[in-house]
Amino acid sequence: MRKAVLKEAVKRFPWLANVTLYGCLFAGGDFVHQMIAQREEMDWKHTRNVAIVAISFHGNFNYFWLRALESRFPGKSPGMLFRKLLLDQSFASPLATSVFYTGVSFLENKDDVFEDWREKFLNTYKTGLMYWPFMQLLNFILMPLYLRTVFMGCCAFLWATFLCFSRQSGDGTASVALAFVLYPKQRLQAAREAHLARKKQKEEEEQQQSTDN
C-alpha cells in the first residue's frame, strides 16, 4: 500500500517527490557517517548543511539533467547509453562533487571554501568512477524517467556517507573510507592527525612565501 502511494506521488508530483527524496537520502548518508564515527554528540548543523546543498542543487540539477540526457539521447541502445554515461561522468559528476565540497564549506562560513575541494576533489572523482558509472548504467536501463532521480538518491545515500566522511576525516579515497569502517576509532584519529599535519605544513609554506616576498 505504501509503495503504491509513493509511486503515485512520484508520478503526480515528479519534481517535488524526486527532489525531496533525494535531499532526505543524502542527509541520511551524513547521519549514517556520524553514527559510524561513534561521535558523542550528533552534529545536526552539518546534516542540515548537507541537506540544504542536496535539495537546493543536487536534487534539482539531477532531476533536469537526467531529463535533458534522455531528450538528447533517447533509448537504451549501446550507443545512446555510452553517450549518456560519458556526459554524465565527464560533466555532471565532477560538477556535483565540486558543489558539495564548496557548498557545505560556504554554509559553514569557512575562510577558504575551496580548501576541501583542492585537497580531496581529484581523489573523490576517481573513487566515483568506480561507483557511479555502474549505478547510472542500471538507472538508464532499468528505471523509467520519472524514477531516475529517486534511484540516484538511493545510490547517493551510500555515496553521501562516503562524501561526508571524506570531507570531515578522509582524503577522498575508497581505501581510507574502508579502513575507517573496519577500524573507526583508530583510523579516525590517524586521519585527523594527517589532516592537521597537512594543514600545518600548508600554513608554514604560506608564511615562508610571505617572508620571502
PDB file of C-alpha atoms in Angstrom:
ATOM      1  CA  MET A   1       0.000   0.000   0.000  1.00  0.00           C
ATOM      2  CA  ARG A   2       2.722   2.467   0.985  1.00  0.00           C
ATOM      3  CA  LYS A   3       4.731   1.541  -2.094  1.00  0.00           C
ATOM      4  CA  ALA A   4       1.725   2.225  -4.327  1.00  0.00           C
ATOM      5  CA  VAL A   5       1.092   5.586  -2.636  1.00  0.00           C
ATOM      6  CA  LEU A   6       4.743   6.599  -3.023  1.00  0.00           C
ATOM      7  CA  LYS A   7       4.771   5.565  -6.668  1.00  0.00           C
ATOM      8  CA  GLU A   8       1.603   7.538  -7.344  1.00  0.00           C
ATOM      9  CA  ALA A   9       3.035  10.598  -5.582  1.00  0.00           C
ATOM     10  CA  VAL A  10       6.184  10.455  -7.713  1.00  0.00           C
ATOM     11  CA  LYS A  11       4.048  10.240 -10.852  1.00  0.00           C
ATOM     12  CA  ARG A  12       1.723  13.107  -9.889  1.00  0.00           C
ATOM     13  CA  PHE A  13       4.374  15.386  -8.397  1.00  0.00           C
ATOM     14  CA  PRO A  14       7.624  14.221 -10.028  1.00  0.00           C
ATOM     15  CA  TRP A  15       9.772  17.281  -9.327  1.00  0.00           C
ATOM     16  CA  LEU A  16       8.726  17.698  -5.675  1.00  0.00           C
ATOM     17  CA  ALA A  17       8.906  13.990  -4.876  1.00  0.00           C
ATOM     18  CA  ASN A  18      12.235  13.408  -6.612  1.00  0.00           C
ATOM     19  CA  VAL A  19      13.998  16.434  -5.131  1.00  0.00           C
ATOM     20  CA  THR A  20      12.637  15.883  -1.611  1.00  0.00           C
ATOM     21  CA  LEU A  21      13.523  12.192  -1.527  1.00  0.00           C
ATOM     22  CA  TYR A  22      16.973  12.904  -2.946  1.00  0.00           C
ATOM     23  CA  GLY A  23      17.687  15.508  -0.273  1.00  0.00           C
ATOM     24  CA  CYS A  24      16.444  13.283   2.567  1.00  0.00           C
ATOM     25  CA  LEU A  25      18.507  10.312   1.399  1.00  0.00           C
ATOM     26  CA  PHE A  26      21.623  12.480   1.021  1.00  0.00           C
ATOM     27  CA  ALA A  27      21.172  13.905   4.526  1.00  0.00           C
ATOM     28  CA  GLY A  28      20.634  10.346   5.750  1.00  0.00           C
ATOM     29  CA  GLY A  29      24.080   9.497   4.427  1.00  0.00           C
ATOM     30  CA  ASP A  30      25.600  12.132   6.691  1.00  0.00           C
ATOM     31  CA  PHE A  31      23.630  10.746   9.630  1.00  0.00           C
ATOM     32  CA  VAL A  32      24.994   7.245   8.965  1.00  0.00           C
ATOM     33  CA  HIS A  33      28.539   8.600   8.706  1.00  0.00           C
ATOM     34  CA  GLN A  34      28.233  10.239  12.114  1.00  0.00           C
ATOM     35  CA  MET A  35      26.815   7.045  13.592  1.00  0.00           C
ATOM     36  CA  ILE A  36      29.724   5.010  12.209  1.00  0.00           C
ATOM     37  CA  ALA A  37      32.140   7.602  13.589  1.00  0.00           C
ATOM     38  CA  GLN A  38      30.623   6.923  17.028  1.00  0.00           C
ATOM     39  CA  ARG A  39      30.506  10.580  17.933  1.00  0.00           C
ATOM     40  CA  GLU A  40      29.467  11.569  21.427  1.00  0.00           C
ATOM     41  CA  GLU A  41      27.128  14.229  20.048  1.00  0.00           C
ATOM     42  CA  MET A  42      25.487  14.473  16.637  1.00  0.00           C
ATOM     43  CA  ASP A  43      26.476  17.471  14.514  1.00  0.00           C
ATOM     44  CA  TRP A  44      22.990  18.356  13.301  1.00  0.00           C
ATOM     45  CA  LYS A  45      24.237  21.584  11.721  1.00  0.00           C
ATOM     46  CA  HIS A  46      26.403  19.583   9.354  1.00  0.00           C
ATOM     47  CA  THR A  47      23.471  17.318   8.481  1.00  0.00           C
ATOM     48  CA  ARG A  48      21.358  20.409   7.861  1.00  0.00           C
ATOM     49  CA  ASN A  49      24.029  21.905   5.595  1.00  0.00           C
ATOM     50  CA  VAL A  50      24.307  18.657   3.636  1.00  0.00           C
ATOM     51  CA  ALA A  51      20.522  18.597   3.207  1.00  0.00           C
ATOM     52  CA  ILE A  52      20.461  22.216   2.006  1.00  0.00           C
ATOM     53  CA  VAL A  53      23.115  21.559  -0.632  1.00  0.00           C
ATOM     54  CA  ALA A  54      21.463  18.302  -1.702  1.00  0.00           C
ATOM     55  CA  ILE A  55      17.978  19.793  -2.062  1.00  0.00           C
ATOM     56  CA  SER A  56      18.923  23.180  -3.487  1.00  0.00           C
ATOM     57  CA  PHE A  57      21.435  21.864  -6.029  1.00  0.00           C
ATOM     58  CA  HIS A  58      21.913  18.109  -6.352  1.00  0.00           C
ATOM     59  CA  GLY A  59      18.272  17.077  -6.381  1.00  0.00           C
ATOM     60  CA  ASN A  60      17.216  19.864  -8.750  1.00  0.00           C
ATOM     61  CA  PHE A  61      20.229  19.505 -11.016  1.00  0.00           C
ATOM     62  CA  ASN A  62      19.874  15.751 -11.378  1.00  0.00           C
ATOM     63  CA  TYR A  63      16.131  16.000 -11.980  1.00  0.00           C
ATOM     64  CA  PHE A  64      16.580  18.270 -15.011  1.00  0.00           C
ATOM     65  CA  TRP A  65      19.915  16.795 -16.087  1.00  0.00           C
ATOM     66  CA  LEU A  66      18.551  13.268 -16.443  1.00  0.00           C
ATOM     67  CA  ARG A  67      15.634  14.560 -18.478  1.00  0.00           C
ATOM     68  CA  ALA A  68      17.939  16.552 -20.720  1.00  0.00           C
ATOM     69  CA  LEU A  69      20.107  13.481 -21.317  1.00  0.00           C
ATOM     70  CA  GLU A  70      17.097  11.347 -22.218  1.00  0.00           C
ATOM     71  CA  SER A  71      15.739  14.038 -24.515  1.00  0.00           C
ATOM     72  CA  ARG A  72      19.059  14.413 -26.342  1.00  0.00           C
ATOM     73  CA  PHE A  73      19.982  10.702 -26.362  1.00  0.00           C
ATOM     74  CA  PRO A  74      16.714   8.743 -26.136  1.00  0.00           C
ATOM     75  CA  GLY A  75      16.506   4.980 -25.815  1.00  0.00           C
ATOM     76  CA  LYS A  76      18.622   2.160 -24.459  1.00  0.00           C
ATOM     77  CA  SER A  77      20.800   1.236 -27.405  1.00  0.00           C
ATOM     78  CA  PRO A  78      24.507   0.720 -26.593  1.00  0.00           C
ATOM     79  CA  GLY A  79      25.436   3.923 -28.434  1.00  0.00           C
ATOM     80  CA  MET A  80      22.905   6.055 -26.570  1.00  0.00           C
ATOM     81  CA  LEU A  81      23.822   4.529 -23.220  1.00  0.00           C
ATOM     82  CA  PHE A  82      27.505   5.198 -23.853  1.00  0.00           C
ATOM     83  CA  ARG A  83      26.833   8.835 -24.727  1.00  0.00           C
ATOM     84  CA  LYS A  84      24.720   9.386 -21.632  1.00  0.00           C
ATOM     85  CA  LEU A  85      27.303   7.764 -19.366  1.00  0.00           C
ATOM     86  CA  LEU A  86      30.171   9.680 -20.938  1.00  0.00           C
ATOM     87  CA  LEU A  87      28.483  13.043 -20.489  1.00  0.00           C
ATOM     88  CA  ASP A  88      27.281  12.186 -17.016  1.00  0.00           C
ATOM     89  CA  GLN A  89      30.718  11.216 -15.739  1.00  0.00           C
ATOM     90  CA  SER A  90      32.701  13.900 -17.559  1.00  0.00           C
ATOM     91  CA  PHE A  91      30.424  16.838 -16.696  1.00  0.00           C
ATOM     92  CA  ALA A  92      27.735  16.140 -14.087  1.00  0.00           C
ATOM     93  CA  SER A  93      29.834  14.049 -11.701  1.00  0.00           C
ATOM     94  CA  PRO A  94      32.738  16.499 -11.239  1.00  0.00           C
ATOM     95  CA  LEU A  95      30.282  19.405 -11.006  1.00  0.00           C
ATOM     96  CA  ALA A  96      28.224  17.697  -8.289  1.00  0.00           C
ATOM     97  CA  THR A  97      31.342  16.786  -6.292  1.00  0.00           C
ATOM     98  CA  SER A  98      32.666  20.339  -6.544  1.00  0.00           C
ATOM     99  CA  VAL A  99      29.369  21.853  -5.405  1.00  0.00           C
ATOM    100  CA  PHE A 100      29.237  19.508  -2.416  1.00  0.00           C
ATOM    101  CA  TYR A 101      32.682  20.431  -1.113  1.00  0.00           C
ATOM    102  CA  THR A 102      32.377  24.167  -1.756  1.00  0.00           C
ATOM    103  CA  GLY A 103      28.689  24.426  -0.843  1.00  0.00           C
ATOM    104  CA  VAL A 104      28.991  22.842   2.594  1.00  0.00           C
ATOM    105  CA  SER A 105      32.143  24.874   3.288  1.00  0.00           C
ATOM    106  CA  PHE A 106      30.276  28.050   2.294  1.00  0.00           C
ATOM    107  CA  LEU A 107      27.394  27.248   4.654  1.00  0.00           C
ATOM    108  CA  GLU A 108      29.919  26.687   7.449  1.00  0.00           C
ATOM    109  CA  ASN A 109      31.434  30.132   6.760  1.00  0.00           C
ATOM    110  CA  LYS A 110      34.918  28.746   6.190  1.00  0.00           C
ATOM    111  CA  ASP A 111      37.517  31.346   5.278  1.00  0.00           C
ATOM    112  CA  ASP A 112      38.628  29.279   2.290  1.00  0.00           C
ATOM    113  CA  VAL A 113      35.636  27.493   0.764  1.00  0.00           C
ATOM    114  CA  PHE A 114      37.884  25.814  -1.812  1.00  0.00           C
ATOM    115  CA  GLU A 115      40.255  24.185   0.709  1.00  0.00           C
ATOM    116  CA  ASP A 116      38.471  20.819   0.865  1.00  0.00           C
ATOM    117  CA  TRP A 117      37.913  20.891  -2.882  1.00  0.00           C
ATOM    118  CA  ARG A 118      41.605  21.412  -3.624  1.00  0.00           C
ATOM    119  CA  GLU A 119      42.697  18.675  -1.221  1.00  0.00           C
ATOM    120  CA  LYS A 120      40.098  15.997  -1.993  1.00  0.00           C
ATOM    121  CA  PHE A 121      38.321  16.595  -5.296  1.00  0.00           C
ATOM    122  CA  LEU A 122      40.599  14.533  -7.532  1.00  0.00           C
ATOM    123  CA  ASN A 123      40.650  11.501  -5.223  1.00  0.00           C
ATOM    124  CA  THR A 124      36.878  11.729  -4.765  1.00  0.00           C
ATOM    125  CA  TYR A 125      36.270  11.938  -8.505  1.00  0.00           C
ATOM    126  CA  LYS A 126      38.468   8.891  -9.121  1.00  0.00           C
ATOM    127  CA  THR A 127      36.601   6.959  -6.430  1.00  0.00           C
ATOM    128  CA  GLY A 128      33.310   7.994  -8.010  1.00  0.00           C
ATOM    129  CA  LEU A 129      34.395   6.466 -11.310  1.00  0.00           C
ATOM    130  CA  MET A 130      34.471   3.103  -9.553  1.00  0.00           C
ATOM    131  CA  TYR A 131      30.873   3.509  -8.413  1.00  0.00           C
ATOM    132  CA  TRP A 132      28.680   5.885 -10.405  1.00  0.00           C
ATOM    133  CA  PRO A 133      29.087   4.542 -13.972  1.00  0.00           C
ATOM    134  CA  PHE A 134      27.676   1.183 -12.869  1.00  0.00           C
ATOM    135  CA  MET A 135      24.843   2.761 -10.890  1.00  0.00           C
ATOM    136  CA  GLN A 136      23.922   5.084 -13.731  1.00  0.00           C
ATOM    137  CA  LEU A 137      24.016   2.254 -16.256  1.00  0.00           C
ATOM    138  CA  LEU A 138      21.432   0.412 -14.167  1.00  0.00           C
ATOM    139  CA  ASN A 139      19.499   3.658 -13.850  1.00  0.00           C
ATOM    140  CA  PHE A 140      19.364   4.268 -17.602  1.00  0.00           C
ATOM    141  CA  ILE A 141      18.477   0.648 -18.405  1.00  0.00           C
ATOM    142  CA  LEU A 142      16.017  -0.290 -15.670  1.00  0.00           C
ATOM    143  CA  MET A 143      14.350   2.879 -14.386  1.00  0.00           C
ATOM    144  CA  PRO A 144      11.589   4.869 -16.089  1.00  0.00           C
ATOM    145  CA  LEU A 145      12.439   8.544 -16.431  1.00  0.00           C
ATOM    146  CA  TYR A 146      10.186   9.691 -13.591  1.00  0.00           C
ATOM    147  CA  LEU A 147      12.022   7.418 -11.110  1.00  0.00           C
ATOM    148  CA  ARG A 148      15.611   8.080 -12.149  1.00  0.00           C
ATOM    149  CA  THR A 149      16.304  10.902  -9.701  1.00  0.00           C
ATOM    150  CA  VAL A 150      14.871   8.788  -6.856  1.00  0.00           C
ATOM    151  CA  PHE A 151      17.083   5.879  -7.893  1.00  0.00           C
ATOM    152  CA  MET A 152      20.079   8.236  -7.911  1.00  0.00           C
ATOM    153  CA  GLY A 153      19.067   9.375  -4.437  1.00  0.00           C
ATOM    154  CA  CYS A 154      19.109   5.773  -3.215  1.00  0.00           C
ATOM    155  CA  CYS A 155      22.584   5.326  -4.681  1.00  0.00           C
ATOM    156  CA  ALA A 156      23.597   8.715  -3.270  1.00  0.00           C
ATOM    157  CA  PHE A 157      22.707   7.542   0.241  1.00  0.00           C
ATOM    158  CA  LEU A 158      25.836   5.392   0.269  1.00  0.00           C
ATOM    159  CA  TRP A 159      27.812   7.966  -1.705  1.00  0.00           C
ATOM    160  CA  ALA A 160      26.853  10.770   0.703  1.00  0.00           C
ATOM    161  CA  THR A 161      28.112   8.676   3.613  1.00  0.00           C
ATOM    162  CA  PHE A 162      31.447   8.417   1.819  1.00  0.00           C
ATOM    163  CA  LEU A 163      31.486  12.129   0.878  1.00  0.00           C
ATOM    164  CA  CYS A 164      30.760  13.294   4.404  1.00  0.00           C
ATOM    165  CA  PHE A 165      33.487  11.051   5.777  1.00  0.00           C
ATOM    166  CA  SER A 166      35.950  12.271   3.139  1.00  0.00           C
ATOM    167  CA  ARG A 167      35.180  15.900   3.831  1.00  0.00           C
ATOM    168  CA  GLN A 168      35.470  15.664   7.613  1.00  0.00           C
ATOM    169  CA  SER A 169      38.006  12.905   8.165  1.00  0.00           C
ATOM    170  CA  GLY A 170      39.217  11.258   4.943  1.00  0.00           C
ATOM    171  CA  ASP A 171      41.074  12.125   1.783  1.00  0.00           C
ATOM    172  CA  GLY A 172      38.584  11.102  -0.904  1.00  0.00           C
ATOM    173  CA  THR A 173      39.968   7.597  -1.421  1.00  0.00           C
ATOM    174  CA  ALA A 174      37.968   4.402  -1.008  1.00  0.00           C
ATOM    175  CA  SER A 175      40.793   2.638   0.850  1.00  0.00           C
ATOM    176  CA  VAL A 176      40.801   5.148   3.709  1.00  0.00           C
ATOM    177  CA  ALA A 177      36.997   5.026   3.908  1.00  0.00           C
ATOM    178  CA  LEU A 178      37.020   1.225   4.072  1.00  0.00           C
ATOM    179  CA  ALA A 179      39.671   1.239   6.775  1.00  0.00           C
ATOM    180  CA  PHE A 180      37.555   3.728   8.691  1.00  0.00           C
ATOM    181  CA  VAL A 181      34.533   1.395   8.553  1.00  0.00           C
ATOM    182  CA  LEU A 182      36.593  -1.554   9.778  1.00  0.00           C
ATOM    183  CA  TYR A 183      38.556   0.328  12.438  1.00  0.00           C
ATOM    184  CA  PRO A 184      36.671   3.608  13.020  1.00  0.00           C
ATOM    185  CA  LYS A 185      38.344   4.987  16.133  1.00  0.00           C
ATOM    186  CA  GLN A 186      41.934   4.218  15.182  1.00  0.00           C
ATOM    187  CA  ARG A 187      41.579   5.347  11.589  1.00  0.00           C
ATOM    188  CA  LEU A 188      39.628   8.469  12.512  1.00  0.00           C
ATOM    189  CA  GLN A 189      42.369   9.601  14.843  1.00  0.00           C
ATOM    190  CA  ALA A 190      45.037   8.859  12.240  1.00  0.00           C
ATOM    191  CA  ALA A 191      43.080  10.720   9.562  1.00  0.00           C
ATOM    192  CA  ARG A 192      42.644  13.764  11.786  1.00  0.00           C
ATOM    193  CA  GLU A 193      46.340  13.823  12.637  1.00  0.00           C
ATOM    194  CA  ALA A 194      47.273  13.567   8.967  1.00  0.00           C
ATOM    195  CA  HIS A 195      44.848  16.379   8.095  1.00  0.00           C
ATOM    196  CA  LEU A 196      46.270  18.617  10.811  1.00  0.00           C
ATOM    197  CA  ALA A 197      49.807  17.862   9.632  1.00  0.00           C
ATOM    198  CA  ARG A 198      48.923  18.838   6.051  1.00  0.00           C
ATOM    199  CA  LYS A 199      47.223  21.999   7.268  1.00  0.00           C
ATOM    200  CA  LYS A 200      50.201  22.955   9.410  1.00  0.00           C
ATOM    201  CA  GLN A 201      52.591  22.320   6.521  1.00  0.00           C
ATOM    202  CA  LYS A 202      50.474  24.484   4.241  1.00  0.00           C
ATOM    203  CA  GLU A 203      50.444  27.337   6.768  1.00  0.00           C
ATOM    204  CA  GLU A 204      54.211  27.128   7.151  1.00  0.00           C
ATOM    205  CA  GLU A 205      54.665  27.264   3.383  1.00  0.00           C
ATOM    206  CA  GLU A 206      52.399  30.313   3.149  1.00  0.00           C
ATOM    207  CA  GLN A 207      54.307  32.031   5.945  1.00  0.00           C
ATOM    208  CA  GLN A 208      57.579  31.265   4.201  1.00  0.00           C
ATOM    209  CA  GLN A 209      56.269  32.722   0.948  1.00  0.00           C
ATOM    210  CA  SER A 210      55.128  35.850   2.767  1.00  0.00           C
ATOM    211  CA  THR A 211      58.549  36.216   4.375  1.00  0.00           C
ATOM    212  CA  ASP A 212      60.317  35.781   1.040  1.00  0.00           C
ATOM    213  CA  ASN A 213      58.151  38.447  -0.554  1.00  0.00           C
TER     214      ASN A 213
END
